[in-house]
mmCIF file of C-alpha atoms in Angstrom:
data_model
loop_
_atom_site.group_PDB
_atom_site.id
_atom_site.type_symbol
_atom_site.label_atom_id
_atom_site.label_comp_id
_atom_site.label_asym_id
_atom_site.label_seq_id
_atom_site.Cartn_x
_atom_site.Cartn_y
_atom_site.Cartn_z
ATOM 1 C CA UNK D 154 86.962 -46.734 20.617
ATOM 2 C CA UNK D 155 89.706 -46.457 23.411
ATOM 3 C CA UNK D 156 88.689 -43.075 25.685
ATOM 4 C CA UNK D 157 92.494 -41.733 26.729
ATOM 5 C CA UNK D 158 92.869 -40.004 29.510
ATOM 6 C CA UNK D 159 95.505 -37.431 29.494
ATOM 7 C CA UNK D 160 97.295 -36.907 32.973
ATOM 8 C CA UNK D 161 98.846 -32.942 33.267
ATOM 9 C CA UNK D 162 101.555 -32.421 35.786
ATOM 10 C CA UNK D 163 105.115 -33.492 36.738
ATOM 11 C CA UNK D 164 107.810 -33.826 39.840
ATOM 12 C CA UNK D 165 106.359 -32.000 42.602
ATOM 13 C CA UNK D 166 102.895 -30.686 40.642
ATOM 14 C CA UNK D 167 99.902 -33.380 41.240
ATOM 15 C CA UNK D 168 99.543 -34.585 38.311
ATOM 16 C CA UNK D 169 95.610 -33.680 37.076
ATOM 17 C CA UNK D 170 93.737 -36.607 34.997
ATOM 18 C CA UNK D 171 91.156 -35.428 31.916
ATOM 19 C CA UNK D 172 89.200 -37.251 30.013
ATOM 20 C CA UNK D 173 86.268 -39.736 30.214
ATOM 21 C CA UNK D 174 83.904 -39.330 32.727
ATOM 22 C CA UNK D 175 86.442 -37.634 35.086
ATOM 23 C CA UNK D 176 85.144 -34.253 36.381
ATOM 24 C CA UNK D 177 85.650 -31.157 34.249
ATOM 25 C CA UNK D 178 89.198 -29.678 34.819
ATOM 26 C CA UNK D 179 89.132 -25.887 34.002
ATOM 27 C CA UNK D 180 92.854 -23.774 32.248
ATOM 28 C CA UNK D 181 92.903 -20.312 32.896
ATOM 29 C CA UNK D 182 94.622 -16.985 33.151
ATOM 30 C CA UNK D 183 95.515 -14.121 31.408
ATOM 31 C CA UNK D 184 96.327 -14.075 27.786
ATOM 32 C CA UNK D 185 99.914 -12.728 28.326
ATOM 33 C CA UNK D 186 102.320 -12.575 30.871
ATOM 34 C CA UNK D 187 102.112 -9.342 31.907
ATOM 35 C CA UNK D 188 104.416 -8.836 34.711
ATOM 36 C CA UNK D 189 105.555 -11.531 37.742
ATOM 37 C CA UNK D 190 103.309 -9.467 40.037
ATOM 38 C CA UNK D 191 100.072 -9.755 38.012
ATOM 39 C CA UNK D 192 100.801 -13.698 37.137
ATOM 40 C CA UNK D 193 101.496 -13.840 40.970
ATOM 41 C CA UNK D 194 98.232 -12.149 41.443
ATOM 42 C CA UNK D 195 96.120 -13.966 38.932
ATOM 43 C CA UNK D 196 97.419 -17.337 40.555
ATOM 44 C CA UNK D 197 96.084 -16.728 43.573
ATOM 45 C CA UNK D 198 92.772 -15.297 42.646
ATOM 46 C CA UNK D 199 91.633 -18.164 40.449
ATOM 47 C CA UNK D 200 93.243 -20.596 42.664
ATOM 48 C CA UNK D 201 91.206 -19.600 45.389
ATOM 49 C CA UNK D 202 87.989 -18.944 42.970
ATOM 50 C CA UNK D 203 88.544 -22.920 42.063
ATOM 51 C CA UNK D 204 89.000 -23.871 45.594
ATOM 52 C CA UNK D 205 85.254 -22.415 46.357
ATOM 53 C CA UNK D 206 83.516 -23.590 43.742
ATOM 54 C CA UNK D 207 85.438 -27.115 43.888
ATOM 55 C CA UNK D 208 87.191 -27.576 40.607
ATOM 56 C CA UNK D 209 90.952 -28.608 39.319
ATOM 57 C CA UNK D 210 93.119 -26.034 36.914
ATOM 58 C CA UNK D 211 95.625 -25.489 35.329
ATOM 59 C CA UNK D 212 97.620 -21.538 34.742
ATOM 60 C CA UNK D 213 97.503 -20.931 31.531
ATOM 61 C CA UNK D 214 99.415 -17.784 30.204
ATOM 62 C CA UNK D 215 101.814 -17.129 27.112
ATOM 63 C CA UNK D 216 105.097 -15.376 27.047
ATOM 64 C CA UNK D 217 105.348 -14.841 23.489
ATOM 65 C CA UNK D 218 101.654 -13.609 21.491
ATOM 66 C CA UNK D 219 102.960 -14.299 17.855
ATOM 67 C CA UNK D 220 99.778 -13.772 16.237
ATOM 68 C CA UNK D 221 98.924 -10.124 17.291
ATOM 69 C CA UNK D 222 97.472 -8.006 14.723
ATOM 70 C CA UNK D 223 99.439 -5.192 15.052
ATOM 71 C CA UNK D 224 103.468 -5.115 15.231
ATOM 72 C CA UNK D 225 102.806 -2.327 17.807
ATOM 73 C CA UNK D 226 100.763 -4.651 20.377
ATOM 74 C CA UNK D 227 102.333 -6.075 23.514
ATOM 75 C CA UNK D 228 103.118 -9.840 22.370
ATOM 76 C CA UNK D 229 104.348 -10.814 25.507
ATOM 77 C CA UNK D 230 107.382 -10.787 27.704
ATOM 78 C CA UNK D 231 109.391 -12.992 26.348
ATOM 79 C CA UNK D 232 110.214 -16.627 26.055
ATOM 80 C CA UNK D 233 113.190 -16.217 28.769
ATOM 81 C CA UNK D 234 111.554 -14.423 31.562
ATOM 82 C CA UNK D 235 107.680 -15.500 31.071
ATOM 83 C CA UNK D 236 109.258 -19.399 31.473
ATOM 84 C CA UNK D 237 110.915 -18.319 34.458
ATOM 85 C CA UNK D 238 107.510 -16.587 35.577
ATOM 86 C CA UNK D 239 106.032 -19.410 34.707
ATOM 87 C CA UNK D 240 108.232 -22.042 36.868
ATOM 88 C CA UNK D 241 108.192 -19.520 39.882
ATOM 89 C CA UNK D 242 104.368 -20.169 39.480
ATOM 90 C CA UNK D 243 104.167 -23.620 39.649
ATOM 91 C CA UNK D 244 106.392 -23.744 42.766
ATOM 92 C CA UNK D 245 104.959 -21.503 44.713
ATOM 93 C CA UNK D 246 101.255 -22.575 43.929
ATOM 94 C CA UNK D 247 101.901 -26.214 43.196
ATOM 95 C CA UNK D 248 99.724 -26.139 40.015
ATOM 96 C CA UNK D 249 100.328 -27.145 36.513
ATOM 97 C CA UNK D 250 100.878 -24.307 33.733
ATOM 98 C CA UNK D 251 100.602 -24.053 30.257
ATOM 99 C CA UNK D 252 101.733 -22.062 27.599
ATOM 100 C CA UNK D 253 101.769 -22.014 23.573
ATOM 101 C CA UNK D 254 104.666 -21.525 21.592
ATOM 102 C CA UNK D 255 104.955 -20.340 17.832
ATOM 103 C CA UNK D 256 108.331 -21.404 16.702
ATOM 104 C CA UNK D 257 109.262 -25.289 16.491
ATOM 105 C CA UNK D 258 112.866 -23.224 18.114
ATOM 106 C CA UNK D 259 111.096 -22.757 21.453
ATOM 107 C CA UNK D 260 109.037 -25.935 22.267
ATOM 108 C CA UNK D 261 112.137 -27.465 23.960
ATOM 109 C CA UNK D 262 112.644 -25.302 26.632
ATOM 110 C CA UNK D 263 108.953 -24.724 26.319
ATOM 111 C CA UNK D 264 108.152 -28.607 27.291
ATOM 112 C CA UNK D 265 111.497 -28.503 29.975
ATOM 113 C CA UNK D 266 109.258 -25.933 31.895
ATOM 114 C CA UNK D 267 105.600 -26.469 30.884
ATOM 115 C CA UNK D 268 102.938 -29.351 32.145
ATOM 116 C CA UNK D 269 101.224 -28.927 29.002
ATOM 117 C CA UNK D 270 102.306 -27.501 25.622
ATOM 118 C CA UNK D 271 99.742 -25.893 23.626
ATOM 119 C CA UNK D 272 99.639 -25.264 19.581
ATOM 120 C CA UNK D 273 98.374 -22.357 18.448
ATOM 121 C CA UNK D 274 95.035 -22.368 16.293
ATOM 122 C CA UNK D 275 96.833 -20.770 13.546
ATOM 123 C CA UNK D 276 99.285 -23.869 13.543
ATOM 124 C CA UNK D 277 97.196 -26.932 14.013
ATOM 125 C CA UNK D 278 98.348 -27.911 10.746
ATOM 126 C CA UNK D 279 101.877 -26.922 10.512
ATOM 127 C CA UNK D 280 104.420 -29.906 10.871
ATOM 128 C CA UNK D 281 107.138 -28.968 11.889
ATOM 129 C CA UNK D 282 105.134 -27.201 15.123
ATOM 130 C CA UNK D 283 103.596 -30.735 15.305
ATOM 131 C CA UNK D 284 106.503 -32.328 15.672
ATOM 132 C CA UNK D 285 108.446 -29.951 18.109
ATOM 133 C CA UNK D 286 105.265 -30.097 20.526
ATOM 134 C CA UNK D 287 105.157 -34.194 20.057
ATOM 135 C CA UNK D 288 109.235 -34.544 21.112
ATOM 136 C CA UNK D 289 108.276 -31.993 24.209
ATOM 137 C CA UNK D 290 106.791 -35.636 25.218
ATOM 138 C CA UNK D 291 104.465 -33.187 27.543
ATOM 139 C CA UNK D 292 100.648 -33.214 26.699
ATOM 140 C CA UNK D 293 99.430 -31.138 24.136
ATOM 141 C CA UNK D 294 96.442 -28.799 24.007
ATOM 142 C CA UNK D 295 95.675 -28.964 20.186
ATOM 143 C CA UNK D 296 93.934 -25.576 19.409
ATOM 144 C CA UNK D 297 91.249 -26.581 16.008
ATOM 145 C CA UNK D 298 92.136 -23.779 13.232
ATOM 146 C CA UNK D 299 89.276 -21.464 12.953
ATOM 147 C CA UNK D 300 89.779 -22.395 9.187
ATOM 148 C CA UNK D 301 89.530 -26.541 9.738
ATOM 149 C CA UNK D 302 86.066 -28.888 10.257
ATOM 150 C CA UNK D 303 86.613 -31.104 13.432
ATOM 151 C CA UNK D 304 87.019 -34.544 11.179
ATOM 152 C CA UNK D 305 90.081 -32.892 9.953
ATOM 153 C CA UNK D 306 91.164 -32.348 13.163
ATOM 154 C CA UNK D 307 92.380 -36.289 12.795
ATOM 155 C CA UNK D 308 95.069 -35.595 10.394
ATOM 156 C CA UNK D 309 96.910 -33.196 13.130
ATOM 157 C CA UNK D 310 96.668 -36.009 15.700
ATOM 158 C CA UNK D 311 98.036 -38.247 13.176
ATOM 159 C CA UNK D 312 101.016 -36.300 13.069
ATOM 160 C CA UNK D 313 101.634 -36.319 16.469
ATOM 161 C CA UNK D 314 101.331 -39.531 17.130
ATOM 162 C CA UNK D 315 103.796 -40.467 14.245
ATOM 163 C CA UNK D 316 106.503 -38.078 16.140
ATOM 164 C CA UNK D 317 105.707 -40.320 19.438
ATOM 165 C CA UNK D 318 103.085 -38.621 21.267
ATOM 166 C CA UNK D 319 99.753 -39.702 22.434
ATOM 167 C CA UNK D 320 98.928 -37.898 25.454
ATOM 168 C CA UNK D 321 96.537 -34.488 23.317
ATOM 169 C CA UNK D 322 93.700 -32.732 23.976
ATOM 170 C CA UNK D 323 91.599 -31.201 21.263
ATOM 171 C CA UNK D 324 90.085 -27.475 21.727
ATOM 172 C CA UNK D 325 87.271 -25.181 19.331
ATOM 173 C CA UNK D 326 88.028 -21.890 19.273
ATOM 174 C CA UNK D 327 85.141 -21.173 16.804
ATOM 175 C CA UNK D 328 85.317 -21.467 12.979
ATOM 176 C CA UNK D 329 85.188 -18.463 10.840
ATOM 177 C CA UNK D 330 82.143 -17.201 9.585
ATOM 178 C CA UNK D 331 81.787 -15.007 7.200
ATOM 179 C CA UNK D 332 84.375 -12.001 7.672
ATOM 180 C CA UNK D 333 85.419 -10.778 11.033
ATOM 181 C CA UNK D 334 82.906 -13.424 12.764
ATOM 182 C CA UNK D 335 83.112 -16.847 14.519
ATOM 183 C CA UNK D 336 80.723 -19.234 15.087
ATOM 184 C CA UNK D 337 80.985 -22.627 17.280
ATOM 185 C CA UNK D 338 79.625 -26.035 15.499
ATOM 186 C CA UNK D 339 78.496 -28.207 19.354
ATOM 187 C CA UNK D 340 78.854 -31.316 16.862
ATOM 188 C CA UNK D 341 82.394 -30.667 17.165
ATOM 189 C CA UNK D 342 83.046 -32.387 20.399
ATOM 190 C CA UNK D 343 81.219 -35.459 19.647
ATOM 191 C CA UNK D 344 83.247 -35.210 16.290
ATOM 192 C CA UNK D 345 86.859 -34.748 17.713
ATOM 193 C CA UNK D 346 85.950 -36.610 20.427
ATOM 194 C CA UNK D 347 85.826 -39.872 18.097
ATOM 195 C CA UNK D 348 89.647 -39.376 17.986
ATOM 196 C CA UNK D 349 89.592 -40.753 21.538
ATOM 197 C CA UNK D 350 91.191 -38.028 22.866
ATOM 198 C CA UNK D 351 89.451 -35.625 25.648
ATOM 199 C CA UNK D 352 88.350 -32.239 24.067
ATOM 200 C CA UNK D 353 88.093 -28.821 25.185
ATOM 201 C CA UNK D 354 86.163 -25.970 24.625
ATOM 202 C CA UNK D 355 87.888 -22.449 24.158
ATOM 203 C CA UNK D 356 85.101 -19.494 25.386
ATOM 204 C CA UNK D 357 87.492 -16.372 25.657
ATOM 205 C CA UNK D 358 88.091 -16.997 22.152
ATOM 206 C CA UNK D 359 84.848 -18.359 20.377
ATOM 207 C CA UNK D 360 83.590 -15.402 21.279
ATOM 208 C CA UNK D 361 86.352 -12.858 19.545
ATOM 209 C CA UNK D 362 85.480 -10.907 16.296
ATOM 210 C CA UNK D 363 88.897 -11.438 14.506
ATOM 211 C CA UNK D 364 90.429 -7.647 13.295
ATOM 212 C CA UNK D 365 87.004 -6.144 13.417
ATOM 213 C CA UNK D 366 89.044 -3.131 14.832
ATOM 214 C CA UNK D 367 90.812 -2.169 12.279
ATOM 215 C CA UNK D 368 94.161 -3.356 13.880
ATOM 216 C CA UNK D 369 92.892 -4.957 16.965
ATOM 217 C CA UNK D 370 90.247 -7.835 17.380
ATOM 218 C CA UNK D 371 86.447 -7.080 18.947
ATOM 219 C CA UNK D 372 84.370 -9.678 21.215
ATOM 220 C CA UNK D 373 81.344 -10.442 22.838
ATOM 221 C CA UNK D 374 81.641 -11.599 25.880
ATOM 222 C CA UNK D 375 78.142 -11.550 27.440
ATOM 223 C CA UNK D 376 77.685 -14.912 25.514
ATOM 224 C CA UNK D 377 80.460 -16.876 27.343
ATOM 225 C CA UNK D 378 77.729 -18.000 29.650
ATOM 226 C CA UNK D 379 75.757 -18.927 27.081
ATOM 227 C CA UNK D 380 78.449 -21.393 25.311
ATOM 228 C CA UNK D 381 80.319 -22.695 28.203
ATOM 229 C CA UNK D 382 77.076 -24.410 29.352
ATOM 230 C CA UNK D 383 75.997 -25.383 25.719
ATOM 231 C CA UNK D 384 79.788 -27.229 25.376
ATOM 232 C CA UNK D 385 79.743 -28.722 28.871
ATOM 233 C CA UNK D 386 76.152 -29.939 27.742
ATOM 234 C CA UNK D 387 77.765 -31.928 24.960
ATOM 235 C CA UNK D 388 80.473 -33.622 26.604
ATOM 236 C CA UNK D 389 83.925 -31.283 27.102
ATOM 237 C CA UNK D 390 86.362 -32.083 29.699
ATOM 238 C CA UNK D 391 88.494 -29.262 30.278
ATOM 239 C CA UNK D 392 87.307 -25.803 30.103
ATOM 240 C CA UNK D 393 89.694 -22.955 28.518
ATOM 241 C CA UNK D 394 88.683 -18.981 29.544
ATOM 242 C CA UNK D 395 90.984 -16.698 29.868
ATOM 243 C CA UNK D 396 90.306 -14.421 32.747
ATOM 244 C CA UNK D 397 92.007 -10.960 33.835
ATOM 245 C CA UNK D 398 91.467 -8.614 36.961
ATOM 246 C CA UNK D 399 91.104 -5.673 34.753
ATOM 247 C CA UNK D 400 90.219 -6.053 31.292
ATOM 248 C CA UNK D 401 90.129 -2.807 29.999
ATOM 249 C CA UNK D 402 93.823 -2.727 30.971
ATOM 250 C CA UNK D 403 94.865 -6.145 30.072
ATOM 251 C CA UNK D 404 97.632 -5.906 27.552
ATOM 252 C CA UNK D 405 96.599 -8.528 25.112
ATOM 253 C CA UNK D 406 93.131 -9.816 24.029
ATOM 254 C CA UNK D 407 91.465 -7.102 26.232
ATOM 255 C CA UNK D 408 87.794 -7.395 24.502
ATOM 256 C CA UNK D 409 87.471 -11.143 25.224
ATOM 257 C CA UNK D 410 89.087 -11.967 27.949
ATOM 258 C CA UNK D 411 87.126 -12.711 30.830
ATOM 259 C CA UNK D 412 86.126 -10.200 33.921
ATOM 260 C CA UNK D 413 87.643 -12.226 36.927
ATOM 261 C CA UNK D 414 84.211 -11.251 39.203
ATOM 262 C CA UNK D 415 82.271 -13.790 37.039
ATOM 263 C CA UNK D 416 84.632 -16.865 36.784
ATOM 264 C CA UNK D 417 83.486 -18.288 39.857
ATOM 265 C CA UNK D 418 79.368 -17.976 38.641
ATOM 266 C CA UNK D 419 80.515 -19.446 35.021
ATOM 267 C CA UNK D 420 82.400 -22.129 36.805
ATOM 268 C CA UNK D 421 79.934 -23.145 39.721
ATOM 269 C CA UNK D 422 77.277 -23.518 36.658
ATOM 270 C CA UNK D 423 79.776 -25.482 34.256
ATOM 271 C CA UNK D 424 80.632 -27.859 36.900
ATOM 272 C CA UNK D 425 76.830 -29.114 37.774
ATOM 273 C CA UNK D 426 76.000 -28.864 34.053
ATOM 274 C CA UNK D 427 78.655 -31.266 33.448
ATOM 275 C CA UNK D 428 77.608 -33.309 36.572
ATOM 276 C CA UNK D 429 74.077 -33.669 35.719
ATOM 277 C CA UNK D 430 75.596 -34.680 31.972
ATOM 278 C CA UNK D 431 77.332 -37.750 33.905
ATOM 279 C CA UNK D 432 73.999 -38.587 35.743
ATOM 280 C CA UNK D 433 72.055 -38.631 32.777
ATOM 281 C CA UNK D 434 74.583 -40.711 31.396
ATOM 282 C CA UNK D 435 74.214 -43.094 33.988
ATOM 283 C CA UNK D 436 70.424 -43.284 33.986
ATOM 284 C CA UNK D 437 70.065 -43.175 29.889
ATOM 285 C CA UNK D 438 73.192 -44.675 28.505
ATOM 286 C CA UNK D 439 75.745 -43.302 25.836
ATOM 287 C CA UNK D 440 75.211 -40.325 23.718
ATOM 288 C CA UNK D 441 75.804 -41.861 20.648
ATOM 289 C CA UNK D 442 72.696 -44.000 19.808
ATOM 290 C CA UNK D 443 73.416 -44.101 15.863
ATOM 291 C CA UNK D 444 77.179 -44.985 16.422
ATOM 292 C CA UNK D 445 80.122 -43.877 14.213
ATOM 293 C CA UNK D 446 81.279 -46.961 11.604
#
């Protein structure tokens, strides 16, 4: 099996490689775009937060939040003014960004902007998303569907790659369990991972309770700890947690969404965890001792 590595950036952003045995690279930021101030803000805090603790990443934040719950929640600012929020952010801070996009309409000026597209969960199966995101010919952060098993996960790469693109990264998110509950499967990473492609592991999110609210979705976020270092255990290369300065005022995902104060403990321990993983490597050998036929 050929490891890929996918490379994230373009014109004057470094370009950042994943994959393999390269160090964990960590995506960040607040769910939505809230305002230019508050991405502005949010830049610079986790960019100096990754700076201490010695890690790559990549702004992650979404202009348009499709999937809200309630018609009366803030989805975002907009596709116009968060990809101009967006740009300004990569300029000014010289890092990559990401953002998803929910209609096959917006992936093109999506991609023009973006160093990484990303597919909704929601969507991981839904051509004609597929397709947009492939022609992008930007990487793609392939959320799994809380509804899909990882060896499924091969039939939405397939997809891609048939529209031209080869440069994806798969993320868990959790799988459902049982109403209003997630659960994460750690065998998924070996799983996807058999794809080729790097994989990711989604914490803000695994640890949501979907709706549980009535209108609105509940989490648990004291166990983000808990599963980043169980995923970085089992092989991830990029890290996803979204992180706000205030979440009891963050306008979207506000019970999951990570406490900025403890993203530089979660990512000092993620990064030795996933050290000592590659020295263990080195003295052992491979993972897989019963390999895949």
């Amino acid at each position: 099996m050929e490891k890929k590595i996918v490379s994230v950036g373009y014109g004057d952003v470094k370009p950042i490689q994943i994959g393999d045995r390269l160090p964990l690279v960590y995506v960040g930021g607040p769910c939505a775009i809230e305002s230019k101030d508050h991405a502005f803000k949010m830049a610079e805090m986790i960019g100096d937060i990754c700076r201490r603790v010695g890690i790559e990443y990549i702004y992650k934040s979404c202009y348009d939040k499709d999937c809200r719950s309630s018609p009366s929640s803030f989805h975002g600012c907009g596709i116009d003014e968060g990809l101009q929020i967006l740009s300004d952010i990569r300029k000014e801070f010289g890092v990559p960004v990401v953002s998803d996009f929910s209609d096959p309409a917006w992936a093109e000026a999506t991609g023009e902007v973006c160093d990484m597209v990303q597919v909704p969960a929601y969507l991981c199966r839904q051509t004609s998303i597929l397709k947009a995101a492939a022609k992008t010919g930007k990487p793609i952060l392939l959320k799994k569907g809380q509804f899909m098993s990882p060896w499924n996960m091969k039939n939405s790469v397939r997809k891609i790659e048939a529209a031209g693109n080869r440069q994806i990264i798969l993320a868990d998110r959790g799988t459902f369990f049982g109403y209003n509950m997630l659960v994460n499967d750690m065998t998924c990473f070996p799983i996807m991972a058999y794809t080729g492609y790097p994989v990711c592991f989604d914490a803000s999110h695994s640890i949501q309770l979907p709706t549980s609210m009535g209108n609105i979705s509940g989490g648990q976020r004291e166990f983000i700890p808990h599963l980043v270092r169980s995923a970085v255990a089992n092989g991830i290369n990029l890290l996803f947690m979204e992180t706000h300065d205030n979440p009891d005022k963050a306008l979207s995902d506000a019970n999951t969404v990570l406490d900025i104060k403890y993203l530089e403990n979660i990512l000092g321990q993620a990064k030795r965890v996933h050290e000592v993983r590659l020295e263990l490597l080195d003295k052992y050998g491979e993972d897989n001792v019963h390999p895949q036929k």
